[in-house]
Amino acid sequence: MSALQNIPLQVLLAGNPNAGKSSLFNALTGLSQKTGNYAGVTVDKYEGFFRINHQDKNYSVNLIDLPGIYSLNPKTIDEHVAFDNLVSEKNKPDVVVVVVDAGNLKRNLLLATQVIDLKYKTVVVLNMMDEAEKQNISININGLQEKLGVPVVAVNSRTGEGIEGVKTAILNATVSHSHFYDMANLKSKTYSDLLISEKNNRTFHNQDQMYRINLIRYLINSFVQAPTKLFMREFSKKIDSVITHKIFGYLFLIFILFLIFQSIFFIAEYPMEWIESAFIKIQSWLQDTLPQGALSDLLVNGIVSGLSGVFIFIPQIALLFLFVGILEDTGYMARAGFIMDKIMRRFGLNGRSVIPLISGTACAVPSIMATRSISNFKERLITVFIIPLVSCSARLPVYILIVSLLYPNDSDQGFFHSKGLVLLLLYLIGFTATFLTAFFLNKLIPNKESSVFIMELPIYRFPHIKNLLFLVYNKVKVFVFEAGKIIMAISIILWFLSSYGYSEKFRQTDLALTKALAINQTDSLTYLQAQKLEHSFVGSIGRKIEPLIKPMGFDWKIGIALITSFAAREVFVGSMATIYSAGNEGSIRDKLMNETDSSGKKIYTPAVCWSLLLFYSFALQCMSTIAIVKRETKSWKWTGIQFLYMSALAYFSALIAYQLLS
């Protein structure tokens, strides 16, 4: 039997925002996805891979998900990315798949007809057909397909129904012989050439759009039957009368945030305890099994301790991304932007800033990229500047650890934890800081252009479990493999710096510790291990920076973790786990609770805990965020101002909190 012929296909996935493009992408590619950047710009590029076996041929499809775009008249950075990929003379795709919302063809067919006129092999996917049918919308697919001149496929990407039909249509895709532009404007150029040459000509785009609107009206009248009032949209309007109310809307938003943070502690508490217990047992088993030596110590107190700092917080990270995904899937995230627009304008922003800010609770990097949908330069600059003040998932491990020291016995209270209230307070503090900072920036930065906030509110939908699981899986994978690599590298470096030193005092302590271990002199082990750490390389570094951080209530051990966490905030926990790996067995939380100074006074008092929490609420300790701000603003000036401002805000907030609470 001869081997299948392998044929590569490059396919672009285009569509309006909220047309279900991401759901179709996930349904086609499954877990075979990766995220990168489009060349030259910091815009997420999602690539997926799948195979189609057909007539002794194996088609390897590389599917590229373009940013959402309403028409080939780009206004924002992400729309320009989609436009440039669709009209580029280089790397032309084999097929373009245009995803349209079957319940909103009037808006979605504008982009579809424009892509068809680019004369690519095209497939039009009528997505969310189940919702269209529930609203008694009937579409003559054969008639529409004949008029458009390209394959038209009905699917429900959320359930996977019709996906095989999309794959078949990709192989059967054709270049349409129809056209939907005004021939009088075309002259001797192709439509693609005309788009490029008239890229900034508003008159041309307005004329082209009006011509298409008339044709689309004809297509809808000919091939679509729908009630005057659509049930789902009327249902959404009734919900919006409460959800977007000028008073109840804000209360509902706060209530949603309250439930999210209570759930993060309540639900994640048990898997966290299991993970923590498992790592303690692994460390204990390794210590009892492996022979004493540097390699064993590196494995137990360097690598395994570092891994525990990564895996123990996966439950909270997963839950946070799950809740953010639910808000986006249901359509509530867009409502949050709508109800906040009026308030945002008082601070020099608009409703489009809300989605990047709320998404910033997951990660600042993609949220800063998401500001490319803001066309006004001043509003975009202010939004980029303030996003890192929103508490992101990287801060969550730090918050969880420190808050657990404030309320060690809070788990007996059931669902409503004091920990959850503190976590909500920290996020509200972050949002308050963003608004105050935006207010002052709005006064300082001159405005050279006006802006209008227009957002189409999608109908409410139940989130699809499979898509949410894809989202959580990919986000957790990024945390484990990206942040995890940094944490592991720093943990190994810290192990070395904490295990070796150059002073005579270190050598004497190390010798005494070796003798105590040899004769199993357990009563002096903890003291000797603490002395060895204090006189190690890391101890010497910590002692030098201690005078600077002492006013905030921090000792030299905390100082080391502060320095290492400039790579990424979540490194703080891994660093503390490595620094405190010596001594008695137990979790890092137990070791911190029992940590005392030379006088026997506990180190982690409420004053120190609140000082740490406020410091990490404001400090810009994330190399990735700094890099992305530089690339998005194209300015070291604004990046430097942002870093210095957040560092000063963090230092003095922690200083004041410690001095007041001590």
XYZ file of C-alpha atoms in Angstrom:
662
model
C 0.000 0.000 0.000
C 1.457 3.346 -1.010
C 1.917 6.074 1.576
C -0.579 8.919 1.675
C 0.495 12.010 -0.229
C 1.028 14.838 2.285
C -0.247 18.239 1.112
C 0.192 21.358 3.291
C -2.610 23.948 3.359
C -2.451 27.476 4.766
C -5.908 28.614 5.899
C -6.887 32.008 7.342
C -9.840 32.267 9.727
C -11.576 35.661 9.526
C -14.768 37.090 10.976
C -16.511 39.771 12.990
C -16.013 39.933 16.767
C -18.563 37.738 18.576
C -19.206 35.611 15.473
C -17.911 32.468 17.218
C -14.554 32.411 15.437
C -12.638 31.214 18.508
C -15.122 28.393 19.076
C -14.687 27.203 15.494
C -10.909 27.460 15.841
C -11.001 25.293 18.980
C -13.400 22.790 17.403
C -11.159 22.331 14.357
C -7.771 22.240 16.074
C -8.472 20.804 19.518
C -5.310 20.964 21.620
C -3.009 21.333 18.607
C -2.561 25.058 19.099
C 0.204 27.547 19.728
C 0.370 31.276 20.347
C 2.887 33.636 18.769
C 3.146 37.168 17.459
C 2.494 38.579 14.028
C 5.779 39.809 12.547
C 6.551 43.390 13.500
C 3.645 43.938 15.898
C 2.702 42.691 19.341
C -0.624 41.160 18.432
C -1.506 37.618 19.429
C -1.441 35.144 16.572
C -3.194 31.865 17.245
C -2.175 28.950 15.061
C -3.750 25.532 15.067
C -3.163 22.312 13.185
C -5.425 19.550 11.967
C -5.426 16.915 9.242
C -7.913 15.952 6.560
C -7.654 12.546 4.879
C -9.368 12.537 1.507
C -8.948 10.259 -1.508
C -5.490 8.877 -0.608
C -4.265 12.357 0.270
C -3.343 13.701 3.694
C -3.898 17.450 3.981
C -1.931 19.126 6.800
C -3.882 22.281 7.560
C -2.202 25.206 9.322
C -5.091 27.360 10.563
C -4.305 30.987 11.491
C -6.918 32.832 13.541
C -6.942 36.516 12.542
C -8.026 39.269 14.959
C -11.721 40.130 14.689
C -12.592 42.735 12.063
C -15.898 44.230 10.903
C -14.799 45.293 7.410
C -11.731 45.853 5.246
C -11.672 49.466 6.394
C -9.351 49.041 9.396
C -9.353 51.586 12.211
C -7.507 49.925 15.073
C -4.192 48.089 15.309
C -5.712 44.608 15.460
C -7.975 45.372 12.489
C -4.926 46.530 10.529
C -3.272 43.183 11.284
C -6.258 41.283 9.879
C -6.429 43.626 6.871
C -2.711 43.309 6.071
C -2.871 39.515 6.202
C -5.907 39.382 3.930
C -4.577 41.742 1.219
C -0.865 40.898 1.466
C 0.896 39.885 -1.732
C 3.260 37.690 0.316
C 2.261 34.412 1.934
C -1.116 34.292 0.256
C -3.398 31.721 1.894
C -4.691 28.662 0.111
C -8.155 29.192 1.587
C -9.917 31.878 3.647
C -12.699 30.744 5.986
C -15.092 33.573 6.889
C -17.159 32.949 10.016
C -20.495 34.757 10.190
C -23.169 34.825 12.888
C -26.199 33.183 11.300
C -28.460 35.314 13.485
C -26.871 38.596 12.382
C -26.216 38.265 8.643
C -26.958 41.924 7.983
C -23.743 42.943 9.723
C -21.593 39.881 9.080
C -22.070 39.571 5.313
C -20.255 42.880 4.729
C -16.874 41.331 5.560
C -17.802 38.072 3.801
C -18.524 39.815 0.481
C -15.312 41.849 0.760
C -13.198 38.724 1.304
C -14.941 36.983 -1.611
C -14.018 39.960 -3.827
C -10.329 39.462 -2.951
C -10.599 36.368 -5.197
C -9.257 33.821 -2.760
C -10.651 30.342 -2.465
C -13.273 31.087 0.175
C -15.610 29.234 2.522
C -18.436 31.007 4.358
C -19.374 29.360 7.652
C -22.835 30.117 9.055
C -22.065 29.728 12.742
C -24.465 29.380 15.686
C -27.193 27.944 13.490
C -28.888 26.476 16.572
C -29.472 29.961 17.962
C -30.781 31.172 14.593
C -33.245 28.277 14.472
C -34.437 28.974 18.032
C -35.300 32.486 16.876
C -37.219 31.081 13.880
C -34.644 32.381 11.404
C -34.736 30.318 8.208
C -31.828 30.578 5.743
C -31.882 29.241 2.187
C -28.282 27.984 2.258
C -28.294 26.638 -1.317
C -29.607 29.909 -2.704
C -27.109 31.955 -0.687
C -24.278 29.660 -1.775
C -25.226 30.016 -5.434
C -25.358 33.817 -5.187
C -22.082 34.147 -3.267
C -20.341 31.665 -5.549
C -18.474 29.894 -2.722
C -19.279 26.964 -0.386
C -21.598 27.939 2.481
C -21.614 25.582 5.486
C -23.958 25.625 8.494
C -22.313 24.725 11.821
C -22.676 24.975 15.557
C -19.037 25.285 16.545
C -19.811 25.218 20.266
C -21.121 21.633 20.017
C -19.043 20.521 17.028
C -22.030 19.941 14.770
C -21.097 20.521 11.117
C -17.304 20.606 11.678
C -16.674 17.765 9.217
C -18.619 19.771 6.658
C -16.215 22.689 7.165
C -13.243 20.418 6.503
C -14.841 19.120 3.302
C -15.664 22.682 2.220
C -12.025 23.731 2.715
C -10.958 21.073 0.216
C -13.757 22.095 -2.185
C -13.281 25.849 -1.764
C -13.564 27.895 -4.942
C -12.860 31.394 -6.198
C -16.207 33.121 -6.726
C -17.137 34.406 -10.174
C -19.528 36.861 -8.511
C -18.547 40.340 -7.419
C -20.084 42.695 -4.845
C -18.314 45.991 -5.546
C -19.242 48.934 -7.714
C -17.626 48.309 -11.092
C -17.536 52.071 -11.728
C -15.031 52.461 -8.884
C -12.867 49.523 -9.897
C -11.509 50.947 -13.188
C -8.514 48.835 -14.239
C -7.562 47.639 -10.753
C -8.512 44.555 -8.820
C -10.515 45.010 -5.647
C -7.429 44.122 -3.586
C -5.334 46.775 -5.371
C -8.096 49.305 -4.847
C -8.257 48.574 -1.113
C -4.508 49.070 -0.762
C -4.322 52.237 -2.855
C -7.412 53.717 -1.187
C -6.555 52.487 2.315
C -7.022 55.895 3.927
C -9.654 57.239 1.506
C -12.844 57.502 3.574
C -14.932 58.512 0.581
C -14.090 55.282 -1.237
C -14.852 53.095 1.773
C -18.165 54.837 2.446
C -19.240 54.391 -1.193
C -18.105 50.763 -1.227
C -19.935 50.032 2.023
C -23.197 51.670 0.880
C -23.102 49.692 -2.367
C -22.628 46.444 -0.441
C -25.340 47.255 2.093
C -27.876 47.458 -0.717
C -26.683 44.111 -2.111
C -26.748 42.524 1.351
C -30.291 43.792 1.859
C -31.203 42.041 -1.392
C -29.506 38.802 -0.258
C -31.327 38.830 3.071
C -34.690 39.580 1.504
C -34.122 36.768 -1.004
C -32.696 34.006 1.168
C -33.514 34.769 4.830
C -36.848 34.637 6.615
C -36.949 36.003 10.165
C -39.504 37.420 12.618
C -39.640 41.190 13.078
C -38.439 40.782 16.668
C -35.858 38.136 17.474
C -36.548 36.225 20.696
C -32.941 35.991 21.947
C -32.280 39.679 21.394
C -35.517 40.641 23.136
C -34.619 38.275 25.991
C -31.146 39.847 26.230
C -32.694 43.323 26.347
C -34.860 42.320 29.318
C -31.828 41.031 31.222
C -29.870 44.152 30.281
C -32.553 46.335 31.831
C -31.207 45.071 35.171
C -27.603 44.082 34.402
C -26.745 47.408 32.734
C -28.938 49.573 35.014
C -27.279 52.818 36.095
C -27.341 51.678 39.742
C -27.974 47.916 39.837
C -25.383 47.357 37.098
C -22.524 48.452 39.360
C -23.868 46.487 42.322
C -24.126 43.374 40.170
C -20.529 43.804 38.959
C -19.251 44.033 42.556
C -21.367 41.020 43.509
C -19.905 38.981 40.650
C -16.353 39.867 41.732
C -17.218 38.958 45.337
C -18.477 35.512 44.294
C -15.413 34.902 42.134
C -12.899 35.595 44.910
C -14.852 33.689 47.539
C -14.999 30.724 45.162
C -11.264 30.896 44.452
C -10.522 30.253 48.113
C -13.397 27.906 48.917
C -13.145 25.595 45.903
C -9.356 25.615 45.530
C -8.598 24.991 49.191
C -8.884 21.210 49.022
C -6.825 20.521 45.873
C -4.207 22.962 47.204
C -3.950 20.968 50.430
C -3.602 17.726 48.442
C -0.830 19.164 46.276
C 0.939 20.665 49.302
C 0.741 17.379 51.205
C 2.008 15.430 48.179
C 5.115 17.608 47.826
C 5.883 17.383 51.549
C 5.723 13.580 51.308
C 7.896 13.589 48.166
C 10.541 15.734 49.886
C 10.457 13.583 53.001
C 10.777 10.383 50.952
C 13.681 11.774 48.936
C 15.498 12.895 52.090
C 15.091 9.444 53.653
C 15.996 7.542 50.474
C 18.839 9.467 48.830
C 22.369 9.618 50.279
C 23.479 12.920 51.805
C 25.260 15.208 49.359
C 25.051 18.278 47.145
C 23.032 16.575 44.397
C 20.447 15.264 46.858
C 20.194 18.679 48.472
C 19.752 20.322 45.035
C 16.966 17.891 44.140
C 15.092 18.192 47.450
C 15.616 21.826 48.447
C 16.137 23.345 45.007
C 14.174 21.542 42.299
C 11.314 19.971 44.293
C 10.860 23.123 46.412
C 10.736 25.186 43.242
C 8.197 22.837 41.659
C 5.982 23.065 44.728
C 5.914 26.850 44.267
C 4.552 26.305 40.746
C 2.047 23.475 41.149
C 0.442 24.425 44.462
C -1.250 27.467 42.922
C -2.583 25.785 39.785
C -6.104 25.397 41.315
C -6.463 29.168 41.901
C -4.936 30.064 38.526
C -7.272 27.633 36.760
C -10.328 28.957 38.597
C -9.496 32.584 37.814
C -9.135 31.876 34.095
C -12.313 29.779 34.209
C -14.325 32.661 35.674
C -12.877 35.183 33.207
C -13.749 32.774 30.385
C -17.331 32.452 31.664
C -17.714 36.245 31.764
C -16.514 36.473 28.166
C -18.553 33.492 26.887
C -21.830 34.631 28.402
C -21.478 38.128 26.932
C -21.190 39.836 30.324
C -17.690 41.219 29.676
C -19.062 43.478 26.931
C -21.789 44.668 29.346
C -19.125 45.571 31.894
C -17.571 47.836 29.273
C -20.955 49.392 28.523
C -21.922 50.189 32.130
C -18.442 51.501 32.981
C -18.139 53.813 29.963
C -19.735 56.819 31.683
C -17.399 56.532 34.676
C -14.352 55.825 32.524
C -14.807 59.034 30.556
C -14.345 61.078 33.731
C -10.854 59.602 33.927
C -9.878 60.174 30.291
C -10.844 56.671 29.138
C -13.848 55.014 27.539
C -15.694 51.705 27.724
C -13.173 49.985 25.442
C -10.628 50.304 28.271
C -12.782 48.170 30.573
C -12.235 44.832 28.825
C -8.391 45.112 28.896
C -8.590 46.204 32.552
C -10.839 43.317 33.614
C -8.787 40.900 31.513
C -5.771 42.255 33.377
C -6.920 40.204 36.364
C -5.709 37.211 34.352
C -2.511 38.605 32.805
C -1.251 42.098 31.982
C 0.610 41.085 28.808
C -2.344 40.054 26.561
C -4.448 42.786 28.191
C -1.974 45.441 27.110
C -2.072 43.924 23.623
C -5.874 44.145 23.754
C -5.643 47.950 23.967
C -4.999 47.935 20.214
C -8.807 48.067 19.844
C -8.682 51.625 21.279
C -8.231 54.000 18.350
C -7.596 57.163 20.418
C -3.836 57.397 21.156
C -4.185 59.191 24.483
C -6.802 56.765 25.810
C -4.731 53.808 24.662
C -1.557 55.181 26.285
C -3.328 55.782 29.606
C -4.869 52.294 29.511
C -1.484 50.680 28.823
C 0.018 52.691 31.692
C -2.570 51.648 34.289
C -3.209 47.976 33.381
C -0.246 46.647 35.462
C -1.884 48.201 38.555
C -4.704 45.651 38.210
C -3.944 42.556 40.279
C -3.122 39.777 37.813
C -2.959 36.005 38.251
C 0.818 36.239 38.819
C 0.099 38.125 42.055
C -2.435 35.503 43.121
C 0.140 33.014 44.536
C 1.681 35.842 46.589
C -1.723 36.978 47.852
C -2.827 33.431 48.687
C 0.322 32.748 50.700
C 0.327 36.026 52.639
C -3.438 36.105 53.260
C -3.222 32.553 54.630
C -0.786 33.917 57.239
C -3.289 36.617 58.204
C -6.152 34.127 58.616
C -4.620 30.676 59.258
C -7.842 29.182 60.716
C -10.317 30.744 58.290
C -11.193 27.476 56.513
C -13.740 26.598 59.225
C -16.064 29.440 58.151
C -17.456 27.624 55.082
C -17.954 29.396 51.770
C -17.653 32.967 53.104
C -13.990 33.385 53.960
C -12.309 36.441 55.418
C -9.548 35.516 52.961
C -11.945 36.029 50.073
C -12.928 39.459 51.380
C -9.268 40.473 51.696
C -8.620 39.232 48.165
C -11.579 41.253 46.857
C -10.267 44.289 48.755
C -6.838 43.921 47.148
C -8.384 43.823 43.678
C -10.545 46.859 44.488
C -7.442 48.688 45.732
C -5.777 47.920 42.406
C -8.768 49.213 40.428
C -8.923 52.352 42.590
C -5.255 53.027 41.878
C -5.861 52.613 38.139
C -8.648 55.203 38.115
C -6.742 57.740 40.219
C -3.642 57.326 38.065
C -5.727 57.669 34.893
C -7.321 60.852 36.283
C -3.951 62.565 36.746
C -2.570 61.300 33.429
C -5.667 62.655 31.694
C -4.820 66.100 33.085
C -1.156 65.872 32.061
C -1.353 64.374 28.551
C -2.796 66.618 25.821
C -5.607 65.167 23.708
C -5.217 65.552 19.952
C -8.266 63.568 18.827
C -11.808 62.814 19.938
C -13.183 59.330 20.463
C -16.556 57.637 20.304
C -17.377 54.416 22.151
C -19.529 52.087 20.053
C -19.852 48.441 21.081
C -22.280 45.815 19.854
C -23.658 43.869 22.791
C -23.811 40.151 21.940
C -26.843 38.141 23.001
C -26.497 36.181 26.236
C -25.268 32.633 25.770
C -24.557 29.719 28.048
C -20.800 29.102 28.133
C -19.660 25.966 26.370
C -17.821 23.621 28.721
C -15.455 22.192 26.106
C -14.277 25.628 24.989
C -13.819 26.752 28.583
C -11.731 23.667 29.317
C -9.587 24.426 26.251
C -9.087 27.972 27.563
C -8.176 26.883 31.098
C -5.885 24.115 29.841
C -3.952 26.462 27.551
C -3.655 29.201 30.190
C -2.482 26.792 32.897
C -0.043 25.237 30.422
C 1.443 28.669 29.760
C 1.731 29.305 33.514
C 3.409 25.962 34.211
C 5.833 25.970 31.283
C 6.546 29.690 30.920
C 6.411 30.983 34.493
C 7.503 27.546 35.706
C 10.745 27.687 33.721
C 11.614 31.043 35.278
C 10.714 29.862 38.774
C 12.746 26.680 38.384
C 15.804 28.504 37.040
C 15.732 31.039 39.858
C 15.084 28.305 42.441
C 18.227 26.452 41.337
C 20.278 29.667 41.394
C 18.911 30.510 44.851
C 19.697 26.996 46.082
C 23.319 27.474 45.035
C 23.545 30.947 46.580
C 21.958 29.711 49.820
C 24.056 26.523 50.007
C 27.487 28.090 49.559
C 29.405 31.070 50.898
C 32.858 32.609 51.035
C 33.250 33.741 54.668
C 35.070 31.890 57.416
C 31.882 31.967 59.492
C 30.062 30.082 56.702
C 32.771 27.407 56.518
C 32.704 26.895 60.304
C 28.901 26.642 60.366
C 28.869 24.249 57.405
C 31.425 22.011 59.138
C 29.416 22.023 62.381
C 26.230 21.202 60.451
C 27.938 18.272 58.703
C 29.049 16.858 62.093
C 25.561 17.336 63.577
C 23.994 15.461 60.658
C 26.538 12.644 60.976
C 25.706 11.990 64.624
C 21.995 12.824 64.218
C 22.210 15.774 66.621
C 18.688 17.002 65.832
C 18.422 19.592 68.630
C 20.942 21.934 66.978
C 20.113 21.300 63.295
C 17.575 24.115 62.914
C 19.898 26.697 64.487
C 22.913 25.619 62.388
C 20.888 25.566 59.161
C 19.654 29.094 59.879
C 23.224 30.248 60.563
C 24.480 28.647 57.355
C 21.787 30.420 55.339
C 22.538 33.765 56.992
C 26.253 33.559 56.124
C 25.766 32.167 52.603
C 26.029 34.178 49.383
C 22.314 34.916 49.451
C 22.507 35.956 53.096
C 25.318 38.393 52.345
C 23.293 39.940 49.498
C 20.218 40.152 51.704
C 22.095 41.893 54.515
C 23.290 44.584 52.119
C 19.765 45.491 50.967
C 18.117 45.073 54.370
C 18.566 48.733 55.462
C 16.545 49.856 52.425
C 13.600 47.545 53.077
C 13.660 47.484 56.891
C 11.310 50.517 57.162
C 8.674 48.418 55.352
C 9.083 45.629 57.931
C 10.987 43.308 55.590
C 14.014 41.278 56.627
C 16.831 40.150 54.368
C 15.060 36.911 53.398
C 12.059 38.814 52.088
C 14.504 41.168 50.354
C 16.003 38.275 48.377
C 12.547 37.163 47.262
C 11.744 40.754 46.232
C 14.824 40.870 44.012
C 14.228 37.490 42.349
C 10.548 38.254 41.750
C 11.454 41.130 39.437
C 11.614 38.399 36.795
C 7.981 37.502 37.536
C 5.876 38.219 40.617
C 4.948 34.588 41.239
C 8.668 33.790 41.681
C 8.301 35.253 45.197
C 6.651 32.076 46.459
C 9.176 29.747 44.842
C 12.021 31.862 46.199
C 10.611 31.784 49.717
C 10.122 28.023 49.425
C 13.784 27.617 48.470
C 15.118 30.022 51.121
C 13.066 28.323 53.846
C 13.660 24.785 52.566
C 16.228 24.160 55.284
C 15.070 23.187 58.747
C 11.976 21.409 59.935
C 9.684 19.618 57.528
C 6.396 21.213 56.628
C 4.771 23.541 54.153
C 6.162 26.965 53.328
C 3.081 28.466 54.991
C 3.829 26.675 58.276
C 7.485 27.718 58.168
C 6.610 31.381 57.629
C 4.052 31.311 60.452
C 6.701 29.957 62.842
C 9.529 32.242 61.664
C 10.935 34.446 64.453
C 13.710 37.010 64.802
C 16.650 36.842 67.224
C 14.451 38.079 70.077
C 11.834 35.401 69.476
C 9.280 37.802 67.982
C 7.266 36.544 65.034
C 8.399 37.966 61.681
C 5.121 37.718 59.776
C 2.904 39.971 61.866
C -0.273 41.542 60.388
C 1.736 44.728 59.787
C 4.352 42.870 57.719
C 1.701 40.886 55.857
C -0.255 44.000 54.849
C 2.982 45.737 53.899
C 3.840 42.831 51.596
C 0.346 42.692 50.130
C 0.364 46.405 49.269
C 3.880 46.230 47.868
C 2.893 43.447 45.475
C -0.376 45.209 44.633
C 1.548 48.069 43.046
C 5.122 47.027 42.198
C 5.862 46.436 38.493
C 7.773 43.201 39.015
C 7.309 41.527 35.678
C 9.930 41.581 32.923
C 7.383 40.454 30.322
C 5.083 43.383 31.128
C 7.933 45.875 30.915
C 8.949 44.469 27.530
C 5.404 44.548 26.148
C 4.825 48.125 27.343
C 7.993 49.188 25.528
C 6.886 47.469 22.310
C 3.307 48.783 22.477
C 4.218 52.398 23.315
C 7.471 52.361 21.305
C 8.879 54.549 24.062
C 11.438 53.917 26.780
C 10.308 57.210 28.340
C 6.807 55.989 29.166
C 8.093 52.550 30.145
C 10.604 54.116 32.537
C 8.037 56.523 34.010
C 5.631 53.638 34.561
C 8.272 51.497 36.295
C 9.480 54.315 38.565
C 5.935 55.410 39.407
C 4.749 51.916 40.354
C 7.945 51.195 42.323
C 7.564 54.417 44.331
C 3.850 53.752 44.885
C 4.633 50.227 46.102
C 7.448 51.305 48.426
C 5.629 54.162 50.136
C 2.317 52.287 50.390
C 4.082 49.384 52.123
C 6.070 51.800 54.309
C 2.964 53.673 55.492
C 0.997 50.464 56.092
C 3.773 48.942 58.220
C 4.386 52.065 60.263
C 0.663 52.556 60.950
C -0.051 48.927 61.858
C 3.097 48.248 63.920
